[in-house]
Amino acid sequence: GPFDYANGISQMEHKMPHIKGLSVADELRKRIPNSENLEFRFVNDANSFALGEAYFGGAKDADRVVVLAIGTGLGSGFIADHQIVESGETVPPDGEVWNLPYGDDIADAQFSTRGITGRYEKLTGVKMPGVKEIAQIYDTDPAARQTLDAFGWELADFTAPLIKQFQCKDILIGGNIARCLNLFGPKMEEGYKAAGLDV
């Protein structure tokens, strides 16, 4: 997001700006044969991921769970009783966290591929192509270790208030960045303990 899900029109400026204002349904109809009568429904990718996990995956036994999809950006889904929660006092507006402030920017800039590679570049002056490359040198490069450890700690710092507000004890992490959860996860767990949470 932001995205006009009812009409299938992107409103994003912070990523994929080239499709801003575009009717994705119209563009799909141009490319899919015999699709003029097809109904398209648009759902935030993080919410789709969250629902899938709530019904069939890692969150199927959780009453309430905060789901994060971390990759090119930061997606979120708040699930209660296997349903998406997008409004009310326990969640941010539209259930979205990407635009919440964190540090000197928004969460999306901190908790994403560009956030991690940017953090590493600040420490070393070296621009890495992606998080995978930083993860591969975690054991041998102190800057890589510092980057991912800080990422884990700060992700816990950012999400702890969300978890408390949503009154849950489960968080599910997905997206490409989850592939190195074994590296940043321990610091994340330490961060939750420091915040008085058993997550």
Short mmCIF file of C-alpha atoms in Angstrom, two decimals:
data_model
loop_
_atom_site.label_atom_id
_atom_site.label_comp_id
_atom_site.label_asym_id
_atom_site.label_seq_id
_atom_site.Cartn_x
_atom_site.Cartn_y
_atom_site.Cartn_z
CA GLY A 1 0.00 0.00 0.00
CA PRO A 2 -1.22 2.59 -0.23
CA PHE A 3 -3.56 1.05 -2.78
CA ASP A 4 -7.20 1.55 -3.71
CA TYR A 5 -8.11 -2.12 -3.26
CA ALA A 6 -11.77 -1.70 -4.23
CA ASN A 7 -10.85 -0.28 -7.65
CA GLY A 8 -7.44 -1.87 -8.14
CA ILE A 9 -5.51 1.38 -8.46
CA SER A 10 -2.06 1.85 -6.98
CA GLN A 11 -1.42 4.98 -4.95
CA MET A 12 2.17 4.13 -4.00
CA GLU A 13 4.91 6.73 -4.30
CA HIS A 14 7.52 5.30 -1.94
CA LYS A 15 8.00 2.12 -4.01
CA MET A 16 6.87 1.07 -7.49
CA PRO A 17 6.05 4.68 -8.43
CA HIS A 18 5.74 3.71 -12.11
CA ILE A 19 2.33 2.10 -11.46
CA LYS A 20 0.87 4.99 -9.44
CA GLY A 21 -2.62 5.79 -10.73
CA LEU A 22 -2.70 2.68 -12.91
CA SER A 23 -5.76 0.44 -12.97
CA VAL A 24 -4.14 -2.92 -12.43
CA ALA A 25 -7.41 -4.72 -13.33
CA ASP A 26 -7.56 -2.96 -16.70
CA GLU A 27 -3.94 -3.81 -17.40
CA LEU A 28 -4.51 -7.46 -16.48
CA ARG A 29 -7.56 -7.62 -18.76
CA LYS A 30 -5.39 -6.38 -21.64
CA ARG A 31 -2.94 -9.21 -21.05
CA ILE A 32 -5.19 -12.17 -20.10
CA PRO A 33 -7.19 -13.64 -22.98
CA ASN A 34 -11.00 -13.80 -22.48
CA SER A 35 -10.81 -11.92 -19.17
CA GLU A 36 -13.37 -9.21 -19.84
CA ASN A 37 -15.86 -10.86 -17.46
CA LEU A 38 -13.37 -11.80 -14.79
CA GLU A 39 -13.74 -10.15 -11.40
CA PHE A 40 -10.48 -9.06 -9.85
CA ARG A 41 -10.16 -8.57 -6.11
CA PHE A 42 -7.14 -6.87 -4.66
CA VAL A 43 -5.78 -7.54 -1.20
CA ASN A 44 -2.61 -6.23 0.38
CA ASP A 45 0.14 -8.80 -0.11
CA ALA A 46 1.01 -8.83 3.58
CA ASN A 47 -2.64 -9.45 4.49
CA SER A 48 -2.77 -12.27 1.95
CA PHE A 49 0.34 -13.78 3.52
CA ALA A 50 -1.12 -13.28 7.02
CA LEU A 51 -4.41 -14.97 6.11
CA GLY A 52 -2.61 -17.89 4.50
CA GLU A 53 -0.50 -18.38 7.60
CA ALA A 54 -3.55 -18.01 9.87
CA TYR A 55 -5.49 -20.71 8.03
CA PHE A 56 -2.80 -23.09 6.84
CA GLY A 57 0.61 -22.17 8.23
CA GLY A 58 2.63 -20.98 11.17
CA ALA A 59 -0.19 -18.98 12.79
CA LYS A 60 -3.01 -21.51 12.45
CA ASP A 61 -2.99 -22.27 16.18
CA ALA A 62 -2.68 -18.63 17.30
CA ASP A 63 -5.71 -16.70 18.54
CA ARG A 64 -4.01 -13.39 17.81
CA VAL A 65 -0.82 -12.77 15.87
CA VAL A 66 1.12 -9.89 14.36
CA VAL A 67 2.45 -10.87 10.94
CA LEU A 68 5.29 -9.00 9.24
CA ALA A 69 6.43 -9.45 5.65
CA ILE A 70 9.91 -7.97 5.38
CA GLY A 71 11.57 -7.61 1.98
CA THR A 72 11.60 -4.67 -0.42
CA GLY A 73 9.28 -3.04 2.10
CA LEU A 74 7.57 -3.72 5.39
CA GLY A 75 4.14 -5.29 5.19
CA SER A 76 1.93 -6.20 8.12
CA GLY A 77 -1.18 -8.10 9.03
CA PHE A 78 -2.96 -8.28 12.36
CA ILE A 79 -4.93 -11.51 12.79
CA ALA A 80 -7.55 -12.22 15.46
CA ASP A 81 -9.60 -15.41 15.27
CA HIS A 82 -8.30 -16.03 11.72
CA GLN A 83 -9.57 -12.64 10.50
CA ILE A 84 -7.67 -9.55 9.41
CA VAL A 85 -8.04 -6.62 11.82
CA GLU A 86 -7.54 -3.27 10.08
CA SER A 87 -9.30 -0.87 12.42
CA GLY A 88 -9.90 -0.24 16.08
CA GLU A 89 -7.85 0.80 19.07
CA THR A 90 -5.55 -2.24 18.99
CA VAL A 91 -4.05 -1.68 15.52
CA PRO A 92 -2.58 1.23 13.56
CA PRO A 93 -4.77 2.74 10.80
CA ASP A 94 -5.57 0.13 8.13
CA GLY A 95 -3.41 -2.35 10.06
CA GLU A 96 -0.35 -0.92 8.30
CA VAL A 97 2.97 -0.30 10.00
CA TRP A 98 5.19 0.60 7.04
CA ASN A 99 4.48 4.32 7.45
CA LEU A 100 4.87 4.52 11.23
CA PRO A 101 7.80 6.62 12.42
CA TYR A 102 10.92 4.87 13.61
CA GLY A 103 14.31 6.45 14.22
CA ASP A 104 14.73 9.41 11.90
CA ASP A 105 12.52 7.97 9.14
CA ILE A 106 9.56 5.64 8.66
CA ALA A 107 9.58 1.94 9.51
CA ASP A 108 9.61 0.91 5.84
CA ALA A 109 12.97 2.64 5.36
CA GLN A 110 14.46 0.89 8.41
CA PHE A 111 12.98 -2.61 8.22
CA SER A 112 13.50 -3.56 4.59
CA THR A 113 16.25 -4.61 2.23
CA ARG A 114 17.27 -0.99 1.68
CA GLY A 115 17.27 -0.41 5.43
CA ILE A 116 19.67 -3.28 6.07
CA THR A 117 21.95 -2.60 3.10
CA GLY A 118 21.94 1.11 3.96
CA ARG A 119 22.90 0.34 7.55
CA TYR A 120 25.81 -1.81 6.35
CA GLU A 121 26.92 0.87 3.89
CA LYS A 122 26.93 3.50 6.67
CA LEU A 123 29.23 1.29 8.74
CA THR A 124 31.62 0.28 5.95
CA GLY A 125 31.18 2.56 2.96
CA VAL A 126 30.49 -0.58 0.92
CA LYS A 127 27.22 -0.93 -0.98
CA MET A 128 26.03 -4.53 -0.86
CA PRO A 129 23.58 -5.82 -3.49
CA GLY A 130 21.26 -7.38 -0.93
CA VAL A 131 20.72 -8.82 2.53
CA LYS A 132 21.71 -12.31 1.40
CA GLU A 133 25.26 -11.09 0.77
CA ILE A 134 25.44 -9.49 4.21
CA ALA A 135 24.09 -12.65 5.83
CA GLN A 136 26.71 -14.75 4.04
CA ILE A 137 29.53 -12.85 5.78
CA TYR A 138 27.84 -12.61 9.20
CA ASP A 139 30.35 -14.97 10.83
CA THR A 140 33.44 -13.31 9.36
CA ASP A 141 32.60 -9.61 9.07
CA PRO A 142 32.01 -7.65 12.30
CA ALA A 143 30.08 -4.97 10.36
CA ALA A 144 27.70 -7.59 8.95
CA ARG A 145 27.17 -9.00 12.43
CA GLN A 146 26.61 -5.52 13.86
CA THR A 147 24.17 -4.70 11.05
CA LEU A 148 21.97 -7.77 11.51
CA ASP A 149 22.20 -7.75 15.31
CA ALA A 150 21.06 -4.10 15.39
CA PHE A 151 18.30 -4.93 12.91
CA GLY A 152 16.97 -7.66 15.23
CA TRP A 153 17.14 -5.50 18.33
CA GLU A 154 15.48 -2.52 16.64
CA LEU A 155 12.79 -4.70 15.05
CA ALA A 156 11.88 -5.91 18.55
CA ASP A 157 11.94 -2.30 19.80
CA PHE A 158 9.59 -1.26 16.99
CA THR A 159 7.18 -4.19 17.26
CA ALA A 160 7.01 -4.57 21.07
CA PRO A 161 4.47 -1.73 21.45
CA LEU A 162 2.41 -3.16 18.55
CA ILE A 163 2.36 -6.59 20.19
CA LYS A 164 1.35 -5.09 23.55
CA GLN A 165 -1.36 -2.95 21.96
CA PHE A 166 -2.75 -5.91 19.98
CA GLN A 167 -2.62 -8.03 23.14
CA CYS A 168 -0.96 -11.02 21.57
CA LYS A 169 2.09 -13.12 22.26
CA ASP A 170 2.86 -14.30 18.74
CA ILE A 171 4.69 -12.68 15.87
CA LEU A 172 5.24 -14.33 12.52
CA ILE A 173 7.99 -13.11 10.21
CA GLY A 174 7.94 -13.74 6.46
CA GLY A 175 9.38 -12.26 3.30
CA ASN A 176 12.91 -12.58 1.95
CA ILE A 177 14.49 -11.15 5.10
CA ALA A 178 13.03 -14.05 7.13
CA ARG A 179 15.62 -16.27 5.47
CA CYS A 180 18.21 -14.87 7.86
CA LEU A 181 16.00 -14.93 10.97
CA ASN A 182 18.53 -17.34 12.48
CA LEU A 183 21.01 -14.42 12.47
CA PHE A 184 18.89 -11.48 13.67
CA GLY A 185 16.34 -13.51 15.65
CA PRO A 186 18.43 -13.95 18.83
CA LYS A 187 18.81 -10.17 19.24
CA MET A 188 15.12 -9.77 18.50
CA GLU A 189 14.29 -12.23 21.28
CA GLU A 190 16.61 -10.33 23.64
CA GLY A 191 14.79 -7.13 22.72
CA TYR A 192 11.43 -8.65 23.59
CA LYS A 193 12.71 -9.89 26.93
CA ALA A 194 14.09 -6.41 27.67
CA ALA A 195 10.61 -5.04 26.89
CA GLY A 196 9.06 -7.49 29.34
CA LEU A 197 7.45 -9.63 26.62
CA ASP A 198 7.40 -13.40 26.24
CA VAL A 199 6.95 -13.57 22.46
#
